[in-house]
Amino acid sequence: MSRYLIAGNWKLNPQTLEEAKKIAAAYKKIAPELKHTETVICPPFPFIQALTPSKPVKNMSMGAQSAAKEVSGSHTGLVSATMLREVGAEYIIVGHSEERKRGDTDEVVNARLQAVLAAGLTAIVCVGEEKRDSDGAYMQELKSQISTTLANVTAASAKKIVIAYEPVWAIGAPEPMKSEDIYETSLFVKKVVADILTPEAGIKIPVLYGGAVNAANAAEIVRIGQVDGLLVGRESINPSGFVELLKVVDSLGKK
Ligand code: PGA
Protein backbone atom coordinates (compact mmCIF):
# COMPACT_ATOMS: atom_id res chain seq x y z
CA MET A 1 0.00 0.00 0.00
CA SER A 2 1.47 3.31 -1.00
CA ARG A 3 -0.10 5.31 1.81
CA TYR A 4 -1.13 4.75 5.40
CA LEU A 5 -4.83 4.39 6.03
CA ILE A 6 -6.03 5.75 9.33
CA ALA A 7 -9.70 5.21 10.03
CA GLY A 8 -11.64 6.69 12.91
CA ASN A 9 -14.56 4.70 14.26
CA TRP A 10 -16.72 7.15 16.18
CA LYS A 11 -19.05 4.43 17.45
CA LEU A 12 -22.13 5.89 19.20
CA ASN A 13 -20.60 9.37 19.49
CA PRO A 14 -21.11 12.29 19.58
CA GLN A 15 -24.77 12.94 20.36
CA THR A 16 -25.29 16.12 18.40
CA LEU A 17 -24.65 17.12 14.81
CA GLU A 18 -23.07 20.33 16.02
CA GLU A 19 -20.38 18.41 17.92
CA ALA A 20 -19.89 16.03 15.00
CA LYS A 21 -19.28 18.97 12.67
CA LYS A 22 -16.68 20.40 15.03
CA ILE A 23 -14.76 17.11 15.15
CA ALA A 24 -14.93 16.62 11.38
CA ALA A 25 -13.80 20.21 10.76
CA ALA A 26 -10.48 19.49 12.48
CA TYR A 27 -9.88 16.51 10.19
CA LYS A 28 -10.91 18.37 7.05
CA LYS A 29 -8.32 20.98 7.93
CA ILE A 30 -5.38 18.63 8.55
CA ALA A 31 -6.06 16.00 5.85
CA PRO A 32 -4.85 18.03 2.83
CA GLU A 33 -1.51 18.62 4.59
CA LEU A 34 -0.77 14.90 4.90
CA LYS A 35 1.76 13.45 2.48
CA HIS A 36 1.63 9.72 3.09
CA THR A 37 -1.69 9.21 4.81
CA GLU A 38 -5.35 8.89 3.94
CA THR A 39 -7.90 9.26 6.70
CA VAL A 40 -11.40 7.84 6.81
CA ILE A 41 -13.95 9.05 9.31
CA CYS A 42 -16.79 6.75 10.26
CA PRO A 43 -19.45 8.72 12.15
CA PRO A 44 -22.87 7.33 13.07
CA PHE A 45 -25.25 6.90 10.08
CA PRO A 46 -27.36 10.05 10.61
CA PHE A 47 -24.30 12.32 10.44
CA ILE A 48 -22.63 10.91 7.32
CA GLN A 49 -24.40 13.05 4.77
CA ALA A 50 -23.98 16.28 6.72
CA LEU A 51 -20.27 15.63 7.24
CA THR A 52 -19.52 14.60 3.66
CA PRO A 53 -17.63 17.56 2.18
CA SER A 54 -19.41 19.29 -0.69
CA LYS A 55 -16.10 19.33 -2.58
CA PRO A 56 -13.72 16.39 -2.08
CA VAL A 57 -11.14 17.01 0.65
CA LYS A 58 -7.71 15.68 -0.27
CA ASN A 59 -6.70 12.58 1.71
CA MET A 60 -10.04 12.30 3.47
CA SER A 61 -12.94 9.94 2.86
CA MET A 62 -16.15 9.12 4.61
CA GLY A 63 -17.03 5.73 6.00
CA ALA A 64 -19.80 3.98 7.88
CA GLN A 65 -19.63 1.61 10.81
CA SER A 66 -21.76 -1.16 9.33
CA ALA A 67 -24.18 -1.98 6.52
CA ALA A 68 -27.02 -4.44 6.18
CA LYS A 69 -26.34 -7.74 4.46
CA GLU A 70 -29.71 -7.27 2.77
CA VAL A 71 -29.89 -5.17 -0.36
CA SER A 72 -33.47 -3.87 -0.21
CA GLY A 73 -36.96 -4.87 0.81
CA SER A 74 -38.89 -5.40 4.02
CA HIS A 75 -36.17 -5.09 6.67
CA THR A 76 -37.27 -2.52 9.21
CA GLY A 77 -34.44 -0.56 10.78
CA LEU A 78 -31.67 -1.57 8.38
CA VAL A 79 -29.43 0.61 6.25
CA SER A 80 -28.00 -0.72 2.98
CA ALA A 81 -24.51 -0.26 1.58
CA THR A 82 -25.99 1.42 -1.50
CA MET A 83 -27.83 3.97 0.67
CA LEU A 84 -24.57 4.70 2.47
CA ARG A 85 -22.78 5.17 -0.83
CA GLU A 86 -25.53 7.57 -1.89
CA VAL A 87 -24.85 9.84 1.10
CA GLY A 88 -21.08 9.87 0.70
CA ALA A 89 -19.58 6.76 2.31
CA GLU A 90 -16.73 5.11 0.44
CA TYR A 91 -15.67 2.70 3.17
CA ILE A 92 -17.74 0.45 5.40
CA ILE A 93 -16.56 -1.32 8.54
CA VAL A 94 -17.85 -4.89 8.81
CA GLY A 95 -17.37 -7.41 11.57
CA HIS A 96 -16.41 -5.03 14.35
CA SER A 97 -16.19 -6.99 17.60
CA GLU A 98 -18.90 -4.85 19.19
CA GLU A 99 -21.24 -5.86 16.36
CA ARG A 100 -20.10 -9.48 16.64
CA LYS A 101 -21.03 -9.29 20.34
CA ARG A 102 -24.54 -8.29 19.31
CA GLY A 103 -24.81 -11.54 17.38
CA ASP A 104 -22.91 -11.33 14.10
CA THR A 105 -21.34 -14.67 13.19
CA ASP A 106 -18.53 -14.97 10.64
CA GLU A 107 -21.21 -15.99 8.11
CA VAL A 108 -23.17 -12.79 8.76
CA VAL A 109 -19.99 -10.72 8.45
CA ASN A 110 -19.31 -12.45 5.14
CA ALA A 111 -22.82 -11.54 3.92
CA ARG A 112 -22.33 -7.91 4.95
CA LEU A 113 -18.98 -7.90 3.15
CA GLN A 114 -20.61 -9.21 -0.04
CA ALA A 115 -23.21 -6.43 0.14
CA VAL A 116 -20.49 -3.78 0.57
CA LEU A 117 -18.50 -5.13 -2.38
CA ALA A 118 -21.65 -5.34 -4.52
CA ALA A 119 -22.26 -1.64 -3.84
CA GLY A 120 -18.74 -0.90 -5.11
CA LEU A 121 -17.45 0.27 -1.74
CA THR A 122 -14.31 -0.66 0.19
CA ALA A 123 -14.80 -2.87 3.22
CA ILE A 124 -12.76 -2.60 6.39
CA VAL A 125 -13.12 -6.14 7.69
CA CYS A 126 -12.41 -6.51 11.40
CA VAL A 127 -10.94 -9.72 12.75
CA GLY A 128 -9.28 -10.54 16.05
CA GLU A 129 -9.01 -13.13 18.75
CA GLU A 130 -11.01 -12.94 22.00
CA LYS A 131 -7.97 -13.71 24.09
CA ARG A 132 -4.35 -14.64 23.63
CA ASP A 133 -3.21 -17.98 24.99
CA SER A 134 0.33 -19.26 25.24
CA ASP A 135 -0.31 -22.40 23.18
CA GLY A 136 -1.28 -20.44 20.05
CA ALA A 137 -4.95 -21.49 19.79
CA TYR A 138 -5.70 -17.89 18.91
CA MET A 139 -4.00 -18.45 15.55
CA GLN A 140 -6.49 -21.16 14.68
CA GLU A 141 -9.32 -18.87 15.82
CA LEU A 142 -8.04 -16.07 13.59
CA LYS A 143 -7.54 -18.37 10.64
CA SER A 144 -11.04 -19.74 10.78
CA GLN A 145 -12.51 -16.26 11.30
CA ILE A 146 -10.69 -14.91 8.23
CA SER A 147 -11.52 -17.96 6.08
CA THR A 148 -15.25 -17.79 6.76
CA THR A 149 -15.39 -14.02 6.59
CA LEU A 150 -13.69 -13.97 3.18
CA ALA A 151 -15.56 -16.97 1.76
CA ASN A 152 -16.54 -16.56 -1.90
CA VAL A 153 -14.54 -13.38 -2.29
CA THR A 154 -12.60 -13.25 -5.56
CA ALA A 155 -8.97 -12.19 -5.74
CA ALA A 156 -10.13 -9.27 -7.93
CA SER A 157 -12.52 -7.93 -5.30
CA ALA A 158 -9.79 -8.23 -2.65
CA LYS A 159 -8.61 -4.87 -4.00
CA LYS A 160 -11.63 -3.40 -2.23
CA ILE A 161 -10.88 -5.07 1.11
CA VAL A 162 -8.82 -3.82 4.01
CA ILE A 163 -8.34 -6.07 7.03
CA ALA A 164 -8.37 -4.46 10.47
CA TYR A 165 -6.69 -6.75 12.93
CA GLU A 166 -8.17 -5.86 16.30
CA PRO A 167 -7.48 -8.23 19.19
CA VAL A 168 -10.75 -8.01 21.11
CA TRP A 169 -8.96 -7.79 24.45
CA ALA A 170 -7.13 -4.62 23.34
CA ILE A 171 -10.25 -2.73 22.24
CA GLY A 172 -11.15 -0.16 24.87
CA ALA A 173 -8.17 -1.32 26.94
CA PRO A 174 -5.61 1.00 28.53
CA GLU A 175 -2.73 -0.36 26.42
CA PRO A 176 -2.45 -1.68 22.86
CA MET A 177 -0.93 -5.02 21.94
CA LYS A 178 2.87 -5.09 21.91
CA SER A 179 4.19 -3.83 18.57
CA GLU A 180 6.34 -6.95 18.07
CA ASP A 181 3.23 -9.10 18.42
CA ILE A 182 1.33 -6.83 16.03
CA TYR A 183 4.10 -7.38 13.47
CA GLU A 184 3.96 -11.13 13.85
CA THR A 185 0.17 -11.30 13.73
CA SER A 186 -0.24 -8.97 10.77
CA LEU A 187 2.12 -11.21 8.79
CA PHE A 188 0.04 -14.20 9.83
CA VAL A 189 -3.12 -12.44 8.62
CA LYS A 190 -1.49 -11.80 5.23
CA LYS A 191 -0.40 -15.43 5.04
CA VAL A 192 -3.95 -16.64 5.71
CA VAL A 193 -5.30 -14.28 3.03
CA ALA A 194 -2.64 -15.56 0.60
CA ASP A 195 -3.72 -19.14 1.27
CA ILE A 196 -7.42 -18.36 0.81
CA LEU A 197 -7.14 -16.03 -2.17
CA THR A 198 -3.83 -15.69 -4.03
CA PRO A 199 -0.24 -15.01 -2.92
CA GLU A 200 -0.49 -11.61 -4.60
CA ALA A 201 -3.68 -10.73 -2.68
CA GLY A 202 -1.92 -11.74 0.55
CA ILE A 203 0.97 -9.40 -0.15
CA LYS A 204 -1.19 -6.52 -1.31
CA ILE A 205 -4.05 -6.58 1.18
CA PRO A 206 -3.68 -3.68 3.62
CA VAL A 207 -3.67 -4.77 7.26
CA LEU A 208 -4.52 -2.16 9.89
CA TYR A 209 -4.16 -2.54 13.63
CA GLY A 210 -6.83 -1.41 16.08
CA GLY A 211 -7.15 -1.41 19.87
CA ALA A 212 -6.12 1.35 22.28
CA VAL A 213 -4.27 3.39 19.66
CA ASN A 214 -3.52 7.01 20.51
CA ALA A 215 -1.14 9.77 19.45
CA ALA A 216 1.50 8.58 21.92
CA ASN A 217 1.72 4.98 20.70
CA ALA A 218 0.68 5.22 17.03
CA ALA A 219 4.13 5.80 15.53
CA GLU A 220 5.69 2.83 17.29
CA ILE A 221 2.81 0.56 16.31
CA VAL A 222 3.16 1.52 12.66
CA ARG A 223 6.97 1.45 12.64
CA ILE A 224 7.59 -1.76 14.56
CA GLY A 225 4.25 -3.43 13.87
CA GLN A 226 4.77 -2.68 10.14
CA VAL A 227 1.05 -2.27 9.57
CA ASP A 228 -0.51 -0.33 6.70
CA GLY A 229 -2.54 1.84 9.02
CA LEU A 230 -4.75 2.02 12.08
CA LEU A 231 -8.37 1.72 13.13
CA VAL A 232 -8.89 4.11 15.98
CA GLY A 233 -11.83 4.22 18.39
CA ARG A 234 -11.72 6.54 21.40
CA GLU A 235 -8.96 8.81 20.12
CA SER A 236 -10.86 9.46 16.89
CA ILE A 237 -13.44 11.66 18.62
CA ASN A 238 -10.75 13.67 20.36
CA PRO A 239 -9.79 16.14 17.60
CA SER A 240 -6.49 17.32 19.07
CA GLY A 241 -5.35 13.75 19.77
CA PHE A 242 -6.42 12.39 16.39
CA VAL A 243 -4.85 15.28 14.48
CA GLU A 244 -1.59 14.66 16.36
CA LEU A 245 -1.87 10.94 15.62
CA LEU A 246 -2.26 11.65 11.89
CA LYS A 247 0.77 13.92 11.96
CA VAL A 248 3.07 11.51 13.79
CA VAL A 249 2.22 8.60 11.52
CA ASP A 250 2.49 10.77 8.41
CA SER A 251 5.92 11.96 9.48
CA LEU A 252 7.19 8.36 9.39
CA GLY A 253 7.02 8.58 5.58
CA LYS A 254 6.19 5.68 3.32
CA LYS A 255 8.38 3.64 0.98
P1 PGA B 1 -10.28 1.88 20.86
O1 PGA B 1 -11.29 1.11 19.90
O2 PGA B 1 -9.30 2.60 19.99
O3 PGA B 1 -11.15 2.78 21.66
O4 PGA B 1 -9.60 0.83 21.71
C1 PGA B 1 -10.82 0.52 18.72
C2 PGA B 1 -11.95 -0.03 17.91
O5 PGA B 1 -12.98 -0.42 18.49
O6 PGA B 1 -11.87 -0.08 16.68
GROMACS .gro file of C-alpha atoms and ligand atoms in nm:
model
  264
    1MET     CA    1   0.000   0.000   0.000
    2SER     CA    2   0.147   0.331  -0.100
    3ARG     CA    3  -0.010   0.531   0.181
    4TYR     CA    4  -0.113   0.475   0.540
    5LEU     CA    5  -0.483   0.439   0.603
    6ILE     CA    6  -0.603   0.575   0.933
    7ALA     CA    7  -0.970   0.521   1.003
    8GLY     CA    8  -1.164   0.669   1.291
    9ASN     CA    9  -1.456   0.470   1.426
   10TRP     CA   10  -1.672   0.715   1.618
   11LYS     CA   11  -1.905   0.443   1.745
   12LEU     CA   12  -2.213   0.589   1.920
   13ASN     CA   13  -2.060   0.937   1.949
   14PRO     CA   14  -2.111   1.229   1.958
   15GLN     CA   15  -2.477   1.294   2.036
   16THR     CA   16  -2.529   1.612   1.840
   17LEU     CA   17  -2.465   1.712   1.481
   18GLU     CA   18  -2.307   2.033   1.602
   19GLU     CA   19  -2.038   1.841   1.792
   20ALA     CA   20  -1.989   1.603   1.500
   21LYS     CA   21  -1.928   1.897   1.267
   22LYS     CA   22  -1.668   2.040   1.503
   23ILE     CA   23  -1.476   1.711   1.515
   24ALA     CA   24  -1.493   1.662   1.138
   25ALA     CA   25  -1.380   2.021   1.076
   26ALA     CA   26  -1.048   1.949   1.248
   27TYR     CA   27  -0.988   1.651   1.019
   28LYS     CA   28  -1.091   1.837   0.705
   29LYS     CA   29  -0.832   2.098   0.793
   30ILE     CA   30  -0.538   1.863   0.855
   31ALA     CA   31  -0.606   1.600   0.585
   32PRO     CA   32  -0.485   1.803   0.283
   33GLU     CA   33  -0.151   1.862   0.459
   34LEU     CA   34  -0.077   1.490   0.490
   35LYS     CA   35   0.176   1.345   0.248
   36HIS     CA   36   0.163   0.972   0.309
   37THR     CA   37  -0.169   0.921   0.481
   38GLU     CA   38  -0.535   0.889   0.394
   39THR     CA   39  -0.790   0.926   0.670
   40VAL     CA   40  -1.140   0.784   0.681
   41ILE     CA   41  -1.395   0.905   0.931
   42CYS     CA   42  -1.679   0.675   1.026
   43PRO     CA   43  -1.945   0.872   1.215
   44PRO     CA   44  -2.287   0.733   1.307
   45PHE     CA   45  -2.525   0.690   1.008
   46PRO     CA   46  -2.736   1.005   1.061
   47PHE     CA   47  -2.430   1.232   1.044
   48ILE     CA   48  -2.263   1.091   0.732
   49GLN     CA   49  -2.440   1.305   0.477
   50ALA     CA   50  -2.398   1.628   0.672
   51LEU     CA   51  -2.027   1.563   0.724
   52THR     CA   52  -1.952   1.460   0.366
   53PRO     CA   53  -1.763   1.756   0.218
   54SER     CA   54  -1.941   1.929  -0.069
   55LYS     CA   55  -1.610   1.933  -0.258
   56PRO     CA   56  -1.372   1.639  -0.208
   57VAL     CA   57  -1.114   1.701   0.065
   58LYS     CA   58  -0.771   1.568  -0.027
   59ASN     CA   59  -0.670   1.258   0.171
   60MET     CA   60  -1.004   1.230   0.347
   61SER     CA   61  -1.294   0.994   0.286
   62MET     CA   62  -1.615   0.912   0.461
   63GLY     CA   63  -1.703   0.573   0.600
   64ALA     CA   64  -1.980   0.398   0.788
   65GLN     CA   65  -1.963   0.161   1.081
   66SER     CA   66  -2.176  -0.116   0.933
   67ALA     CA   67  -2.418  -0.198   0.652
   68ALA     CA   68  -2.702  -0.444   0.618
   69LYS     CA   69  -2.634  -0.774   0.446
   70GLU     CA   70  -2.971  -0.727   0.277
   71VAL     CA   71  -2.989  -0.517  -0.036
   72SER     CA   72  -3.347  -0.387  -0.021
   73GLY     CA   73  -3.696  -0.487   0.081
   74SER     CA   74  -3.889  -0.540   0.402
   75HIS     CA   75  -3.617  -0.509   0.667
   76THR     CA   76  -3.727  -0.252   0.921
   77GLY     CA   77  -3.444  -0.056   1.078
   78LEU     CA   78  -3.167  -0.157   0.838
   79VAL     CA   79  -2.943   0.061   0.625
   80SER     CA   80  -2.800  -0.072   0.298
   81ALA     CA   81  -2.451  -0.026   0.158
   82THR     CA   82  -2.599   0.142  -0.150
   83MET     CA   83  -2.783   0.397   0.067
   84LEU     CA   84  -2.457   0.470   0.247
   85ARG     CA   85  -2.278   0.517  -0.083
   86GLU     CA   86  -2.553   0.757  -0.189
   87VAL     CA   87  -2.485   0.984   0.110
   88GLY     CA   88  -2.108   0.987   0.070
   89ALA     CA   89  -1.958   0.676   0.231
   90GLU     CA   90  -1.673   0.511   0.044
   91TYR     CA   91  -1.567   0.270   0.317
   92ILE     CA   92  -1.774   0.045   0.540
   93ILE     CA   93  -1.656  -0.132   0.854
   94VAL     CA   94  -1.785  -0.489   0.881
   95GLY     CA   95  -1.737  -0.741   1.157
   96HIS     CA   96  -1.641  -0.503   1.435
   97SER     CA   97  -1.619  -0.699   1.760
   98GLU     CA   98  -1.890  -0.485   1.919
   99GLU     CA   99  -2.124  -0.586   1.636
  100ARG     CA  100  -2.010  -0.948   1.664
  101LYS     CA  101  -2.103  -0.929   2.034
  102ARG     CA  102  -2.454  -0.829   1.931
  103GLY     CA  103  -2.481  -1.154   1.738
  104ASP     CA  104  -2.291  -1.133   1.410
  105THR     CA  105  -2.134  -1.467   1.319
  106ASP     CA  106  -1.853  -1.497   1.064
  107GLU     CA  107  -2.121  -1.599   0.811
  108VAL     CA  108  -2.317  -1.279   0.876
  109VAL     CA  109  -1.999  -1.072   0.845
  110ASN     CA  110  -1.931  -1.245   0.514
  111ALA     CA  111  -2.282  -1.154   0.392
  112ARG     CA  112  -2.233  -0.791   0.495
  113LEU     CA  113  -1.898  -0.790   0.315
  114GLN     CA  114  -2.061  -0.921  -0.004
  115ALA     CA  115  -2.321  -0.643   0.014
  116VAL     CA  116  -2.049  -0.378   0.057
  117LEU     CA  117  -1.850  -0.513  -0.238
  118ALA     CA  118  -2.165  -0.534  -0.452
  119ALA     CA  119  -2.226  -0.164  -0.384
  120GLY     CA  120  -1.874  -0.090  -0.511
  121LEU     CA  121  -1.745   0.027  -0.174
  122THR     CA  122  -1.431  -0.066   0.019
  123ALA     CA  123  -1.480  -0.287   0.322
  124ILE     CA  124  -1.276  -0.260   0.639
  125VAL     CA  125  -1.312  -0.614   0.769
  126CYS     CA  126  -1.241  -0.651   1.140
  127VAL     CA  127  -1.094  -0.972   1.275
  128GLY     CA  128  -0.928  -1.054   1.605
  129GLU     CA  129  -0.901  -1.313   1.875
  130GLU     CA  130  -1.101  -1.294   2.200
  131LYS     CA  131  -0.797  -1.371   2.409
  132ARG     CA  132  -0.435  -1.464   2.363
  133ASP     CA  133  -0.321  -1.798   2.499
  134SER     CA  134   0.033  -1.926   2.524
  135ASP     CA  135  -0.031  -2.240   2.318
  136GLY     CA  136  -0.128  -2.044   2.005
  137ALA     CA  137  -0.495  -2.149   1.979
  138TYR     CA  138  -0.570  -1.789   1.891
  139MET     CA  139  -0.400  -1.845   1.555
  140GLN     CA  140  -0.649  -2.116   1.468
  141GLU     CA  141  -0.932  -1.887   1.582
  142LEU     CA  142  -0.804  -1.607   1.359
  143LYS     CA  143  -0.754  -1.837   1.064
  144SER     CA  144  -1.104  -1.974   1.078
  145GLN     CA  145  -1.251  -1.626   1.130
  146ILE     CA  146  -1.069  -1.491   0.823
  147SER     CA  147  -1.152  -1.796   0.608
  148THR     CA  148  -1.525  -1.779   0.676
  149THR     CA  149  -1.539  -1.402   0.659
  150LEU     CA  150  -1.369  -1.397   0.318
  151ALA     CA  151  -1.556  -1.697   0.176
  152ASN     CA  152  -1.654  -1.656  -0.190
  153VAL     CA  153  -1.454  -1.338  -0.229
  154THR     CA  154  -1.260  -1.325  -0.556
  155ALA     CA  155  -0.897  -1.219  -0.574
  156ALA     CA  156  -1.013  -0.927  -0.793
  157SER     CA  157  -1.252  -0.793  -0.530
  158ALA     CA  158  -0.979  -0.823  -0.265
  159LYS     CA  159  -0.861  -0.487  -0.400
  160LYS     CA  160  -1.163  -0.340  -0.223
  161ILE     CA  161  -1.088  -0.507   0.111
  162VAL     CA  162  -0.882  -0.382   0.401
  163ILE     CA  163  -0.834  -0.607   0.703
  164ALA     CA  164  -0.837  -0.446   1.047
  165TYR     CA  165  -0.669  -0.675   1.293
  166GLU     CA  166  -0.817  -0.586   1.630
  167PRO     CA  167  -0.748  -0.823   1.919
  168VAL     CA  168  -1.075  -0.801   2.111
  169TRP     CA  169  -0.896  -0.779   2.445
  170ALA     CA  170  -0.713  -0.462   2.334
  171ILE     CA  171  -1.025  -0.273   2.224
  172GLY     CA  172  -1.115  -0.016   2.487
  173ALA     CA  173  -0.817  -0.132   2.694
  174PRO     CA  174  -0.561   0.100   2.853
  175GLU     CA  175  -0.273  -0.036   2.642
  176PRO     CA  176  -0.245  -0.168   2.286
  177MET     CA  177  -0.093  -0.502   2.194
  178LYS     CA  178   0.287  -0.509   2.191
  179SER     CA  179   0.419  -0.383   1.857
  180GLU     CA  180   0.634  -0.695   1.807
  181ASP     CA  181   0.323  -0.910   1.842
  182ILE     CA  182   0.133  -0.683   1.603
  183TYR     CA  183   0.410  -0.738   1.347
  184GLU     CA  184   0.396  -1.113   1.385
  185THR     CA  185   0.017  -1.130   1.373
  186SER     CA  186  -0.024  -0.897   1.077
  187LEU     CA  187   0.212  -1.121   0.879
  188PHE     CA  188   0.004  -1.420   0.983
  189VAL     CA  189  -0.312  -1.244   0.862
  190LYS     CA  190  -0.149  -1.180   0.523
  191LYS     CA  191  -0.040  -1.543   0.504
  192VAL     CA  192  -0.395  -1.664   0.571
  193VAL     CA  193  -0.530  -1.428   0.303
  194ALA     CA  194  -0.264  -1.556   0.060
  195ASP     CA  195  -0.372  -1.914   0.127
  196ILE     CA  196  -0.742  -1.836   0.081
  197LEU     CA  197  -0.714  -1.603  -0.217
  198THR     CA  198  -0.383  -1.569  -0.403
  199PRO     CA  199  -0.024  -1.501  -0.292
  200GLU     CA  200  -0.049  -1.161  -0.460
  201ALA     CA  201  -0.368  -1.073  -0.268
  202GLY     CA  202  -0.192  -1.174   0.055
  203ILE     CA  203   0.097  -0.940  -0.015
  204LYS     CA  204  -0.119  -0.652  -0.131
  205ILE     CA  205  -0.405  -0.658   0.118
  206PRO     CA  206  -0.368  -0.368   0.362
  207VAL     CA  207  -0.367  -0.477   0.726
  208LEU     CA  208  -0.452  -0.216   0.989
  209TYR     CA  209  -0.416  -0.254   1.363
  210GLY     CA  210  -0.683  -0.141   1.608
  211GLY     CA  211  -0.715  -0.141   1.987
  212ALA     CA  212  -0.612   0.135   2.228
  213VAL     CA  213  -0.427   0.339   1.966
  214ASN     CA  214  -0.352   0.701   2.051
  215ALA     CA  215  -0.114   0.977   1.945
  216ALA     CA  216   0.150   0.858   2.192
  217ASN     CA  217   0.172   0.498   2.070
  218ALA     CA  218   0.068   0.522   1.703
  219ALA     CA  219   0.413   0.580   1.553
  220GLU     CA  220   0.569   0.283   1.729
  221ILE     CA  221   0.281   0.056   1.631
  222VAL     CA  222   0.316   0.152   1.266
  223ARG     CA  223   0.697   0.145   1.264
  224ILE     CA  224   0.759  -0.176   1.456
  225GLY     CA  225   0.425  -0.343   1.387
  226GLN     CA  226   0.477  -0.268   1.014
  227VAL     CA  227   0.105  -0.227   0.957
  228ASP     CA  228  -0.051  -0.033   0.670
  229GLY     CA  229  -0.254   0.184   0.902
  230LEU     CA  230  -0.475   0.202   1.208
  231LEU     CA  231  -0.837   0.172   1.313
  232VAL     CA  232  -0.889   0.411   1.598
  233GLY     CA  233  -1.183   0.422   1.839
  234ARG     CA  234  -1.172   0.654   2.140
  235GLU     CA  235  -0.896   0.881   2.012
  236SER     CA  236  -1.086   0.946   1.689
  237ILE     CA  237  -1.344   1.166   1.862
  238ASN     CA  238  -1.075   1.367   2.036
  239PRO     CA  239  -0.979   1.614   1.760
  240SER     CA  240  -0.649   1.732   1.907
  241GLY     CA  241  -0.535   1.375   1.977
  242PHE     CA  242  -0.642   1.239   1.639
  243VAL     CA  243  -0.485   1.528   1.448
  244GLU     CA  244  -0.159   1.466   1.636
  245LEU     CA  245  -0.187   1.094   1.562
  246LEU     CA  246  -0.226   1.165   1.189
  247LYS     CA  247   0.077   1.392   1.196
  248VAL     CA  248   0.307   1.151   1.379
  249VAL     CA  249   0.222   0.860   1.152
  250ASP     CA  250   0.249   1.077   0.841
  251SER     CA  251   0.592   1.196   0.948
  252LEU     CA  252   0.719   0.836   0.939
  253GLY     CA  253   0.702   0.858   0.558
  254LYS     CA  254   0.619   0.568   0.332
  255LYS     CA  255   0.838   0.364   0.098
  256PGA     P1  256  -1.028   0.188   2.086
  256PGA     O1  257  -1.129   0.111   1.990
  256PGA     O2  258  -0.930   0.260   1.999
  256PGA     O3  259  -1.115   0.278   2.166
  256PGA     O4  260  -0.960   0.083   2.171
  256PGA     C1  261  -1.082   0.052   1.872
  256PGA     C2  262  -1.195  -0.003   1.791
  256PGA     O5  263  -1.298  -0.042   1.849
  256PGA     O6  264  -1.187  -0.008   1.668
   0.00000   0.00000   0.00000
